[in-house]
Amino acid sequence: MMNKKKLRFIPASLVIVMMVVLMMACSNSGSKEGSNGNAAGEQGNAEAVLPLRYVIPGTAKPHSDEVVSKVNEKLQADGVNVKLELKYIPWDAWDQKTNLMLSTGEEFEMIHVMENGSVPTGSYVGRGALQPLDELIDQYGPELKKIIPDYAWEAAKINGKIYSVPAVWRYETSGSGEMGTLGYRKDLLEKVGLPFPNTAEEMIATAEKMQQAAGKKLYIQTETDGSPVFLHRTYEAWPFYVDYRDQIIKVDQQGNVSSWLESEEFKKDADFFRQLYEKKLINPDILTYKKEERDKAMTLGDFIYSTNGALYSSIAIAKNNPTAKIAEDYLSAEKPLLQYLAFGNTNAVPATAEHPEAAIKFLNWLYSNKDNHNLFLYGEEGTHYKAVGERTADFIRDANDQSYYFDSWMIGNINYMLFDVKTPEDYLKMQTTEPTNPVEFSPVLGFRLNTEPIAVEYANVLSEVKSKIIPIKMGVQPYDKFFPAALESLKAAGLDKVIDEYKNQFAEFQAAQKK
Amino acid sequence: MGKAKLQFAKRYTFFTDIRKNPISYLLVLPALLYTFVYGYMTLPYMVIAFQKFNYTKGIFNSEWVGWKNFEFFFHSTAATMVTWNTIKLNFLSILFGTVVALLFSILLNEIRSRLFKRVSQSTLLFPHFLSWIIVSYIVYSFFSTEHGLINNLLQTFGFDPYNWYSDPKPWTWILVGLSVWKETGMSAVIYLAAITAIDDSLYEAAKIDGANRWQQIKSITIPMLMPTLSILTLLAIGKIFYSDFSMIYAIIGDNGMLYSTTDVIDTYTFRTLRTSGNPAIAMAIGLYQSVVGFVLVLSANWIVKKFNKDSAMF
């Protein structure tokens, strides 16, 4: 009996011992790091090499290590005391993992931020996850100021402070879902002998004929979590802004904020997609259809129209489906484009970074000339690529038919970037020349909603949008029958409060701009 | 001296046990460490459920907000729906999972051909090792409107194809069926192990008394399996508030049409927090799940104790 009682204490005491040991281990490593830092500091004064841990989405490209060590050699040779290290996080874990890294105070110096993704800079800043960079840029980033245009810097500001270094890797008005660009199979349109449509009705009519002509069930490729800007262009109210991913807010060119889902235009969207759904012009399982499947269809040229543009996959299509000809155009082509994003991609410095200057020093080095930029993005000339002409290169493939490149959309600069020599002409032109379409700027350009005061309502509204609105928006459920109930639950979730908060913050933003 | 030594040897302590079976303890060590680090070291972080957590300020300096983080969930219109779905899906999975696993373990035990037994056991176990992502593609190939196996089958027999992914009703049973299919093998192995441990003399005695196979199963195998069954069920009930997130997220994904029967607390939380990225709210919901789960385990254990004292966990 006595023994049994004693036995019970043993696991408990063991746990305590382990806890103590673990804590000691933790604090030990901490103090070690500190002393290391000191030692380095004593040795070479300011010349201690600072780590630059760059956290990015995706998986490592082939030969990545090779190139990173070349970059580090060049950094050293150029007297920049920074050592680059890439930390890839798989796409499906990106949001969760980065959240976790930031909230637990894991140390790294630079993170990629997607402004049109689910967590834009404003959202990070609202959580206190990033640090302002103004002083650091003044001190360490003279080249940054030169190469990145003022409008981008202006848009990188939150509460008057710069929180990230924008990547100006494309002309913001070139083809994309946000711009309302329609990609299409030019060969199919030619086959049915029709001109590119101007109205929504014409688009449906051509799509039906193209689907028949294709001889195989091809669809209009579209995504559920993006606003159909291509369609909005055909409305009388154009141009107006709808928040692209969340699809809650509408802002017209006079700066009037209203509820997008309650608008006449949203009903028109739903009715249009209902027609597409009933005529089987979009995938009947559109709500379940996975992104990978859509991407695959795009690379195979298996579509009639694509609501995100299509030239971006033209290299793959040229290889996979040589008969398919791809082009991009706009419905109501005579109307202007609406630009509401100053940039889509940017790089920020987490609040936890002890040496934030490492990030700025690195970016300053990267953007200071074409050689540095291209070394990081495309590797060593001769080993990883061969320059062909001004803007094109032949990316050398290894034994596994793979070549090195770093995704230019994360950090590239349009002035330096190189393009695959096999890029179809249309696509190369799109990437290297500024579009000539007339452009209007939305009053929301540079504005960011801080969702922090309405966090609960915002999260609940988004959840209701996913479950009740998306099926209506994609035409799976008819608007007339299902919308009233959906609106009721949106109101219950706090839609009005969200819109009011947007109105208030936007009014403040506009007032501050006028000053 | 000799006497003292004898006394010491007699005291069979935890440490002597370690000394006697070092390898066994070494085997337990990783699991012990894992539970310790993730189960105990993380407990202090629960405090953020009551804070307006700021990344820069950390857990010691963030502002205290009391129950505010819980409002997000309990004020939402979906709270009752997702709580109900969670309990419903888990209850059905536990019920059918246990019955089917029990059935298969008894059937497997009755098989005399060793080869057939091995093959069927492995076949049963196989789905356990598939990831839900892979299963989700298999499910899609069954239920897709255009090329789905089931719709093709329906069409061959002259029925109209059915748009499975836009009707929430069948999905309760599809999900329960999948979870039973995937986990039966693993539970059956555990039950089978318990069956093998049953004393053979019991069966011999029963045979002498003229009991047939069915009577042996009914009066020996099933009663002897009860302790194992009640422990496994207790463990499952403790997790009744946690759904198999990877299953539901992989199969249902962002398809809002199916949420009315399939959306559970975990997927709801994940979806809403993916954008707001507020760990404090996530922690609040996690805490809610844990507390309710804990209460459920205690009450289930209490009920088990009422019926059979030996089968209870504590």
PDB file of C-alpha atoms in Angstrom, chain A residues 131-371:
ATOM      1  CA  GLN A 131       8.023  47.168 -37.635  1.00  0.00           C
ATOM      2  CA  PRO A 132       8.096  50.565 -39.343  1.00  0.00           C
ATOM      3  CA  LEU A 133      11.014  51.026 -41.751  1.00  0.00           C
ATOM      4  CA  ASP A 134      11.228  54.767 -42.445  1.00  0.00           C
ATOM      5  CA  GLU A 135      14.438  55.440 -40.538  1.00  0.00           C
ATOM      6  CA  LEU A 136      16.105  52.248 -41.700  1.00  0.00           C
ATOM      7  CA  ILE A 137      15.316  53.051 -45.322  1.00  0.00           C
ATOM      8  CA  ASP A 138      16.728  56.558 -44.906  1.00  0.00           C
ATOM      9  CA  GLN A 139      19.855  55.137 -43.367  1.00  0.00           C
ATOM     10  CA  TYR A 140      20.486  51.951 -45.325  1.00  0.00           C
ATOM     11  CA  GLY A 141      18.349  52.119 -48.454  1.00  0.00           C
ATOM     12  CA  PRO A 142      19.393  54.973 -50.778  1.00  0.00           C
ATOM     13  CA  GLU A 143      18.939  52.746 -53.858  1.00  0.00           C
ATOM     14  CA  LEU A 144      15.458  51.722 -52.757  1.00  0.00           C
ATOM     15  CA  LYS A 145      14.221  55.276 -52.889  1.00  0.00           C
ATOM     16  CA  LYS A 146      15.542  55.583 -56.433  1.00  0.00           C
ATOM     17  CA  ILE A 147      14.137  52.449 -57.983  1.00  0.00           C
ATOM     18  CA  ILE A 148      10.738  52.217 -56.302  1.00  0.00           C
ATOM     19  CA  PRO A 149       8.331  54.905 -57.498  1.00  0.00           C
ATOM     20  CA  ASP A 150       6.788  57.391 -55.080  1.00  0.00           C
ATOM     21  CA  TYR A 151       3.217  56.179 -55.543  1.00  0.00           C
ATOM     22  CA  ALA A 152       4.291  52.741 -54.293  1.00  0.00           C
ATOM     23  CA  TRP A 153       6.011  54.215 -51.228  1.00  0.00           C
ATOM     24  CA  GLU A 154       2.915  56.271 -50.554  1.00  0.00           C
ATOM     25  CA  ALA A 155       0.791  53.129 -50.685  1.00  0.00           C
ATOM     26  CA  ALA A 156       3.228  51.233 -48.466  1.00  0.00           C
ATOM     27  CA  LYS A 157       2.437  53.609 -45.614  1.00  0.00           C
ATOM     28  CA  ILE A 158       0.131  52.654 -42.790  1.00  0.00           C
ATOM     29  CA  ASN A 159      -0.692  55.313 -40.219  1.00  0.00           C
ATOM     30  CA  GLY A 160       1.877  57.471 -41.969  1.00  0.00           C
ATOM     31  CA  LYS A 161       4.741  55.005 -41.652  1.00  0.00           C
ATOM     32  CA  ILE A 162       6.309  52.747 -44.268  1.00  0.00           C
ATOM     33  CA  TYR A 163       5.888  49.113 -43.243  1.00  0.00           C
ATOM     34  CA  SER A 164       7.205  47.282 -46.281  1.00  0.00           C
ATOM     35  CA  VAL A 165       9.331  47.553 -49.393  1.00  0.00           C
ATOM     36  CA  PRO A 166       7.063  47.058 -52.416  1.00  0.00           C
ATOM     37  CA  ALA A 167       8.132  44.721 -55.199  1.00  0.00           C
ATOM     38  CA  VAL A 168       7.475  46.530 -58.444  1.00  0.00           C
ATOM     39  CA  TRP A 169       7.712  43.470 -60.638  1.00  0.00           C
ATOM     40  CA  ARG A 170       4.946  44.247 -63.107  1.00  0.00           C
ATOM     41  CA  TYR A 171       2.782  46.998 -64.492  1.00  0.00           C
ATOM     42  CA  GLU A 172      -0.126  46.971 -62.128  1.00  0.00           C
ATOM     43  CA  THR A 173      -2.593  47.503 -64.937  1.00  0.00           C
ATOM     44  CA  SER A 174      -1.435  44.570 -67.058  1.00  0.00           C
ATOM     45  CA  GLY A 175      -3.722  41.574 -67.399  1.00  0.00           C
ATOM     46  CA  SER A 176      -5.137  40.065 -64.207  1.00  0.00           C
ATOM     47  CA  GLY A 177      -8.376  39.141 -62.503  1.00  0.00           C
ATOM     48  CA  GLU A 178      -8.213  42.341 -60.481  1.00  0.00           C
ATOM     49  CA  MET A 179      -8.100  44.369 -63.694  1.00  0.00           C
ATOM     50  CA  GLY A 180     -10.987  42.444 -65.218  1.00  0.00           C
ATOM     51  CA  THR A 181      -8.919  40.867 -67.973  1.00  0.00           C
ATOM     52  CA  LEU A 182     -10.584  38.029 -69.866  1.00  0.00           C
ATOM     53  CA  GLY A 183      -8.284  35.383 -71.252  1.00  0.00           C
ATOM     54  CA  TYR A 184      -9.709  33.301 -74.086  1.00  0.00           C
ATOM     55  CA  ARG A 185      -8.982  30.627 -76.625  1.00  0.00           C
ATOM     56  CA  LYS A 186      -8.503  32.721 -79.717  1.00  0.00           C
ATOM     57  CA  ASP A 187      -8.447  29.675 -81.986  1.00  0.00           C
ATOM     58  CA  LEU A 188     -11.912  28.598 -80.777  1.00  0.00           C
ATOM     59  CA  LEU A 189     -13.370  32.060 -81.194  1.00  0.00           C
ATOM     60  CA  GLU A 190     -11.970  32.184 -84.730  1.00  0.00           C
ATOM     61  CA  LYS A 191     -13.366  28.727 -85.419  1.00  0.00           C
ATOM     62  CA  VAL A 192     -16.913  29.868 -84.646  1.00  0.00           C
ATOM     63  CA  GLY A 193     -16.337  33.038 -86.664  1.00  0.00           C
ATOM     64  CA  LEU A 194     -17.375  35.529 -84.022  1.00  0.00           C
ATOM     65  CA  PRO A 195     -15.681  38.730 -82.871  1.00  0.00           C
ATOM     66  CA  PHE A 196     -14.566  39.183 -79.253  1.00  0.00           C
ATOM     67  CA  PRO A 197     -17.724  39.987 -77.212  1.00  0.00           C
ATOM     68  CA  ASN A 198     -18.523  43.409 -75.905  1.00  0.00           C
ATOM     69  CA  THR A 199     -21.434  42.625 -73.572  1.00  0.00           C
ATOM     70  CA  ALA A 200     -22.196  39.911 -71.040  1.00  0.00           C
ATOM     71  CA  GLU A 201     -24.863  38.404 -73.336  1.00  0.00           C
ATOM     72  CA  GLU A 202     -22.436  38.236 -76.222  1.00  0.00           C
ATOM     73  CA  MET A 203     -19.919  36.559 -73.956  1.00  0.00           C
ATOM     74  CA  ILE A 204     -22.421  33.821 -73.081  1.00  0.00           C
ATOM     75  CA  ALA A 205     -23.395  33.389 -76.725  1.00  0.00           C
ATOM     76  CA  THR A 206     -19.770  33.015 -77.855  1.00  0.00           C
ATOM     77  CA  ALA A 207     -18.976  30.721 -74.927  1.00  0.00           C
ATOM     78  CA  GLU A 208     -21.769  28.336 -75.901  1.00  0.00           C
ATOM     79  CA  LYS A 209     -20.578  28.155 -79.487  1.00  0.00           C
ATOM     80  CA  MET A 210     -16.927  27.811 -78.458  1.00  0.00           C
ATOM     81  CA  GLN A 211     -17.798  24.973 -76.114  1.00  0.00           C
ATOM     82  CA  GLN A 212     -19.510  23.132 -78.974  1.00  0.00           C
ATOM     83  CA  ALA A 213     -16.639  23.830 -81.347  1.00  0.00           C
ATOM     84  CA  ALA A 214     -14.052  22.559 -78.881  1.00  0.00           C
ATOM     85  CA  GLY A 215     -15.355  19.024 -79.234  1.00  0.00           C
ATOM     86  CA  LYS A 216     -14.572  18.449 -75.579  1.00  0.00           C
ATOM     87  CA  LYS A 217     -16.203  19.813 -72.475  1.00  0.00           C
ATOM     88  CA  LEU A 218     -14.284  23.017 -71.809  1.00  0.00           C
ATOM     89  CA  TYR A 219     -15.444  25.592 -69.292  1.00  0.00           C
ATOM     90  CA  ILE A 220     -15.081  29.211 -68.387  1.00  0.00           C
ATOM     91  CA  GLN A 221     -12.339  29.012 -65.744  1.00  0.00           C
ATOM     92  CA  THR A 222     -13.086  31.229 -62.797  1.00  0.00           C
ATOM     93  CA  GLU A 223     -12.499  31.335 -59.065  1.00  0.00           C
ATOM     94  CA  THR A 224     -15.059  31.593 -56.284  1.00  0.00           C
ATOM     95  CA  ASP A 225     -13.083  33.943 -54.070  1.00  0.00           C
ATOM     96  CA  GLY A 226     -12.517  36.775 -56.476  1.00  0.00           C
ATOM     97  CA  SER A 227     -14.818  39.543 -57.599  1.00  0.00           C
ATOM     98  CA  PRO A 228     -15.831  39.250 -61.314  1.00  0.00           C
ATOM     99  CA  VAL A 229     -14.341  42.573 -62.381  1.00  0.00           C
ATOM    100  CA  PHE A 230     -14.524  41.519 -66.047  1.00  0.00           C
ATOM    101  CA  LEU A 231     -18.298  41.635 -65.718  1.00  0.00           C
ATOM    102  CA  HIS A 232     -18.453  44.840 -63.692  1.00  0.00           C
ATOM    103  CA  ARG A 233     -16.923  46.660 -66.632  1.00  0.00           C
ATOM    104  CA  THR A 234     -20.125  46.093 -68.601  1.00  0.00           C
ATOM    105  CA  TYR A 235     -22.346  47.792 -66.011  1.00  0.00           C
ATOM    106  CA  GLU A 236     -23.460  51.384 -66.241  1.00  0.00           C
ATOM    107  CA  ALA A 237     -22.028  52.147 -62.820  1.00  0.00           C
ATOM    108  CA  TRP A 238     -18.459  51.286 -63.968  1.00  0.00           C
ATOM    109  CA  PRO A 239     -15.901  52.181 -62.731  1.00  0.00           C
ATOM    110  CA  PHE A 240     -16.452  51.192 -59.126  1.00  0.00           C
ATOM    111  CA  TYR A 241     -14.366  49.253 -56.629  1.00  0.00           C
ATOM    112  CA  VAL A 242     -15.313  46.000 -54.880  1.00  0.00           C
ATOM    113  CA  ASP A 243     -12.884  44.519 -52.349  1.00  0.00           C
ATOM    114  CA  TYR A 244     -11.515  41.748 -54.502  1.00  0.00           C
ATOM    115  CA  ARG A 245     -11.251  38.802 -52.082  1.00  0.00           C
ATOM    116  CA  ASP A 246     -13.768  39.523 -49.337  1.00  0.00           C
ATOM    117  CA  GLN A 247     -16.458  41.025 -51.569  1.00  0.00           C
ATOM    118  CA  ILE A 248     -18.311  43.059 -48.954  1.00  0.00           C
ATOM    119  CA  ILE A 249     -17.622  46.695 -49.814  1.00  0.00           C
ATOM    120  CA  LYS A 250     -18.353  48.819 -52.855  1.00  0.00           C
ATOM    121  CA  VAL A 251     -16.731  52.223 -53.322  1.00  0.00           C
ATOM    122  CA  ASP A 252     -17.637  54.417 -56.291  1.00  0.00           C
ATOM    123  CA  GLN A 253     -15.374  57.009 -57.901  1.00  0.00           C
ATOM    124  CA  GLN A 254     -16.876  59.773 -55.745  1.00  0.00           C
ATOM    125  CA  GLY A 255     -15.749  57.874 -52.669  1.00  0.00           C
ATOM    126  CA  ASN A 256     -19.204  56.722 -51.550  1.00  0.00           C
ATOM    127  CA  VAL A 257     -18.953  53.521 -49.527  1.00  0.00           C
ATOM    128  CA  SER A 258     -21.869  51.081 -49.681  1.00  0.00           C
ATOM    129  CA  SER A 259     -22.725  47.458 -49.104  1.00  0.00           C
ATOM    130  CA  TRP A 260     -21.671  45.523 -52.193  1.00  0.00           C
ATOM    131  CA  LEU A 261     -23.837  42.474 -51.613  1.00  0.00           C
ATOM    132  CA  GLU A 262     -26.971  44.586 -51.316  1.00  0.00           C
ATOM    133  CA  SER A 263     -26.242  46.420 -54.556  1.00  0.00           C
ATOM    134  CA  GLU A 264     -28.066  46.062 -57.851  1.00  0.00           C
ATOM    135  CA  GLU A 265     -24.769  45.039 -59.480  1.00  0.00           C
ATOM    136  CA  PHE A 266     -24.279  42.070 -57.196  1.00  0.00           C
ATOM    137  CA  LYS A 267     -27.693  40.781 -58.220  1.00  0.00           C
ATOM    138  CA  LYS A 268     -26.620  41.163 -61.854  1.00  0.00           C
ATOM    139  CA  ASP A 269     -23.447  39.162 -61.123  1.00  0.00           C
ATOM    140  CA  ALA A 270     -25.499  36.392 -59.549  1.00  0.00           C
ATOM    141  CA  ASP A 271     -27.947  36.293 -62.449  1.00  0.00           C
ATOM    142  CA  PHE A 272     -25.094  36.151 -64.960  1.00  0.00           C
ATOM    143  CA  PHE A 273     -23.409  33.271 -63.151  1.00  0.00           C
ATOM    144  CA  ARG A 274     -26.757  31.512 -62.778  1.00  0.00           C
ATOM    145  CA  GLN A 275     -26.946  31.469 -66.569  1.00  0.00           C
ATOM    146  CA  LEU A 276     -23.405  30.124 -66.806  1.00  0.00           C
ATOM    147  CA  TYR A 277     -24.231  27.439 -64.268  1.00  0.00           C
ATOM    148  CA  GLU A 278     -27.486  26.391 -65.922  1.00  0.00           C
ATOM    149  CA  LYS A 279     -25.929  26.337 -69.377  1.00  0.00           C
ATOM    150  CA  LYS A 280     -23.031  24.294 -67.969  1.00  0.00           C
ATOM    151  CA  LEU A 281     -20.503  26.897 -69.049  1.00  0.00           C
ATOM    152  CA  ILE A 282     -18.741  26.699 -65.684  1.00  0.00           C
ATOM    153  CA  ASN A 283     -17.826  23.475 -63.929  1.00  0.00           C
ATOM    154  CA  PRO A 284     -20.959  21.999 -62.294  1.00  0.00           C
ATOM    155  CA  ASP A 285     -18.881  21.308 -59.168  1.00  0.00           C
ATOM    156  CA  ILE A 286     -17.537  24.856 -59.127  1.00  0.00           C
ATOM    157  CA  LEU A 287     -17.839  25.105 -55.316  1.00  0.00           C
ATOM    158  CA  THR A 288     -15.679  22.039 -54.760  1.00  0.00           C
ATOM    159  CA  TYR A 289     -13.404  22.386 -57.764  1.00  0.00           C
ATOM    160  CA  LYS A 290      -9.880  22.687 -56.400  1.00  0.00           C
ATOM    161  CA  LYS A 291      -7.354  25.358 -57.275  1.00  0.00           C
ATOM    162  CA  GLU A 292      -4.841  22.735 -58.465  1.00  0.00           C
ATOM    163  CA  GLU A 293      -7.368  21.402 -60.953  1.00  0.00           C
ATOM    164  CA  ARG A 294      -8.057  24.868 -62.259  1.00  0.00           C
ATOM    165  CA  ASP A 295      -4.321  25.545 -62.560  1.00  0.00           C
ATOM    166  CA  LYS A 296      -3.912  22.316 -64.453  1.00  0.00           C
ATOM    167  CA  ALA A 297      -6.722  23.159 -66.853  1.00  0.00           C
ATOM    168  CA  MET A 298      -5.019  26.498 -67.449  1.00  0.00           C
ATOM    169  CA  THR A 299      -1.652  24.942 -68.276  1.00  0.00           C
ATOM    170  CA  LEU A 300      -3.350  22.540 -70.681  1.00  0.00           C
ATOM    171  CA  GLY A 301      -5.267  25.329 -72.396  1.00  0.00           C
ATOM    172  CA  ASP A 302      -8.489  23.580 -71.337  1.00  0.00           C
ATOM    173  CA  PHE A 303     -10.801  26.585 -71.138  1.00  0.00           C
ATOM    174  CA  ILE A 304     -12.953  28.789 -73.308  1.00  0.00           C
ATOM    175  CA  TYR A 305     -12.591  31.929 -71.227  1.00  0.00           C
ATOM    176  CA  SER A 306     -10.539  32.576 -68.112  1.00  0.00           C
ATOM    177  CA  THR A 307     -11.547  35.372 -65.766  1.00  0.00           C
ATOM    178  CA  ASN A 308      -7.991  35.884 -64.492  1.00  0.00           C
ATOM    179  CA  GLY A 309      -6.394  36.534 -67.820  1.00  0.00           C
ATOM    180  CA  ALA A 310      -4.576  33.680 -69.555  1.00  0.00           C
ATOM    181  CA  LEU A 311      -1.293  34.853 -71.035  1.00  0.00           C
ATOM    182  CA  TYR A 312       0.455  33.944 -67.797  1.00  0.00           C
ATOM    183  CA  SER A 313       0.094  30.289 -68.704  1.00  0.00           C
ATOM    184  CA  SER A 314       0.941  30.716 -72.382  1.00  0.00           C
ATOM    185  CA  ILE A 315       4.414  29.173 -72.070  1.00  0.00           C
ATOM    186  CA  ALA A 316       2.939  25.969 -70.640  1.00  0.00           C
ATOM    187  CA  ILE A 317       0.097  25.956 -73.167  1.00  0.00           C
ATOM    188  CA  ALA A 318       2.518  26.367 -76.073  1.00  0.00           C
ATOM    189  CA  LYS A 319       4.202  23.191 -74.879  1.00  0.00           C
ATOM    190  CA  ASN A 320       1.150  21.157 -73.847  1.00  0.00           C
ATOM    191  CA  ASN A 321      -1.412  22.152 -76.425  1.00  0.00           C
ATOM    192  CA  PRO A 322       0.207  23.728 -79.508  1.00  0.00           C
ATOM    193  CA  THR A 323      -3.101  24.138 -81.375  1.00  0.00           C
ATOM    194  CA  ALA A 324      -4.509  26.376 -78.650  1.00  0.00           C
ATOM    195  CA  LYS A 325      -4.008  30.071 -79.263  1.00  0.00           C
ATOM    196  CA  ILE A 326      -4.348  32.337 -76.271  1.00  0.00           C
ATOM    197  CA  ALA A 327      -5.254  36.006 -76.073  1.00  0.00           C
ATOM    198  CA  GLU A 328      -6.555  38.550 -73.594  1.00  0.00           C
ATOM    199  CA  ASP A 329      -9.105  41.315 -73.959  1.00  0.00           C
ATOM    200  CA  TYR A 330     -11.781  43.226 -72.077  1.00  0.00           C
ATOM    201  CA  LEU A 331     -15.555  43.345 -72.230  1.00  0.00           C
ATOM    202  CA  SER A 332     -16.735  46.904 -72.928  1.00  0.00           C
ATOM    203  CA  ALA A 333     -13.211  47.502 -74.186  1.00  0.00           C
ATOM    204  CA  GLU A 334     -13.798  51.229 -74.698  1.00  0.00           C
ATOM    205  CA  LYS A 335     -14.178  51.792 -70.936  1.00  0.00           C
ATOM    206  CA  PRO A 336     -11.192  52.624 -68.732  1.00  0.00           C
ATOM    207  CA  LEU A 337      -9.406  50.211 -66.402  1.00  0.00           C
ATOM    208  CA  LEU A 338      -9.701  50.785 -62.677  1.00  0.00           C
ATOM    209  CA  GLN A 339      -6.514  50.638 -60.643  1.00  0.00           C
ATOM    210  CA  TYR A 340      -6.996  50.187 -56.913  1.00  0.00           C
ATOM    211  CA  LEU A 341      -3.818  48.410 -55.892  1.00  0.00           C
ATOM    212  CA  ALA A 342      -0.501  50.219 -55.970  1.00  0.00           C
ATOM    213  CA  PHE A 343       1.330  46.901 -55.751  1.00  0.00           C
ATOM    214  CA  GLY A 344       0.430  43.299 -55.143  1.00  0.00           C
ATOM    215  CA  ASN A 345       3.578  42.046 -53.474  1.00  0.00           C
ATOM    216  CA  THR A 346       5.827  43.482 -50.881  1.00  0.00           C
ATOM    217  CA  ASN A 347       8.465  42.504 -48.337  1.00  0.00           C
ATOM    218  CA  ALA A 348       8.196  43.412 -44.685  1.00  0.00           C
ATOM    219  CA  VAL A 349      10.258  43.115 -41.528  1.00  0.00           C
ATOM    220  CA  PRO A 350       8.737  41.368 -38.495  1.00  0.00           C
ATOM    221  CA  ALA A 351       8.638  43.131 -35.159  1.00  0.00           C
ATOM    222  CA  THR A 352      10.657  40.278 -33.684  1.00  0.00           C
ATOM    223  CA  ALA A 353      13.734  40.927 -35.852  1.00  0.00           C
ATOM    224  CA  GLU A 354      16.615  42.145 -33.743  1.00  0.00           C
ATOM    225  CA  HIS A 355      18.561  43.316 -36.762  1.00  0.00           C
ATOM    226  CA  PRO A 356      15.951  44.774 -39.103  1.00  0.00           C
ATOM    227  CA  GLU A 357      18.681  46.645 -40.946  1.00  0.00           C
ATOM    228  CA  ALA A 358      19.771  43.317 -42.484  1.00  0.00           C
ATOM    229  CA  ALA A 359      16.617  43.289 -44.601  1.00  0.00           C
ATOM    230  CA  ILE A 360      17.054  46.848 -45.816  1.00  0.00           C
ATOM    231  CA  LYS A 361      20.754  46.365 -46.536  1.00  0.00           C
ATOM    232  CA  PHE A 362      19.984  43.272 -48.560  1.00  0.00           C
ATOM    233  CA  LEU A 363      17.177  44.895 -50.553  1.00  0.00           C
ATOM    234  CA  ASN A 364      19.344  47.942 -51.173  1.00  0.00           C
ATOM    235  CA  TRP A 365      22.071  45.679 -52.544  1.00  0.00           C
ATOM    236  CA  LEU A 366      19.593  43.666 -54.599  1.00  0.00           C
ATOM    237  CA  TYR A 367      18.012  46.661 -56.298  1.00  0.00           C
ATOM    238  CA  SER A 368      21.230  48.631 -56.745  1.00  0.00           C
ATOM    239  CA  ASN A 369      21.994  47.023 -60.107  1.00  0.00           C
ATOM    240  CA  LYS A 370      20.850  44.470 -62.643  1.00  0.00           C
ATOM    241  CA  ASP A 371      23.693  42.034 -61.892  1.00  0.00           C
TER     242      ASP A 371
END
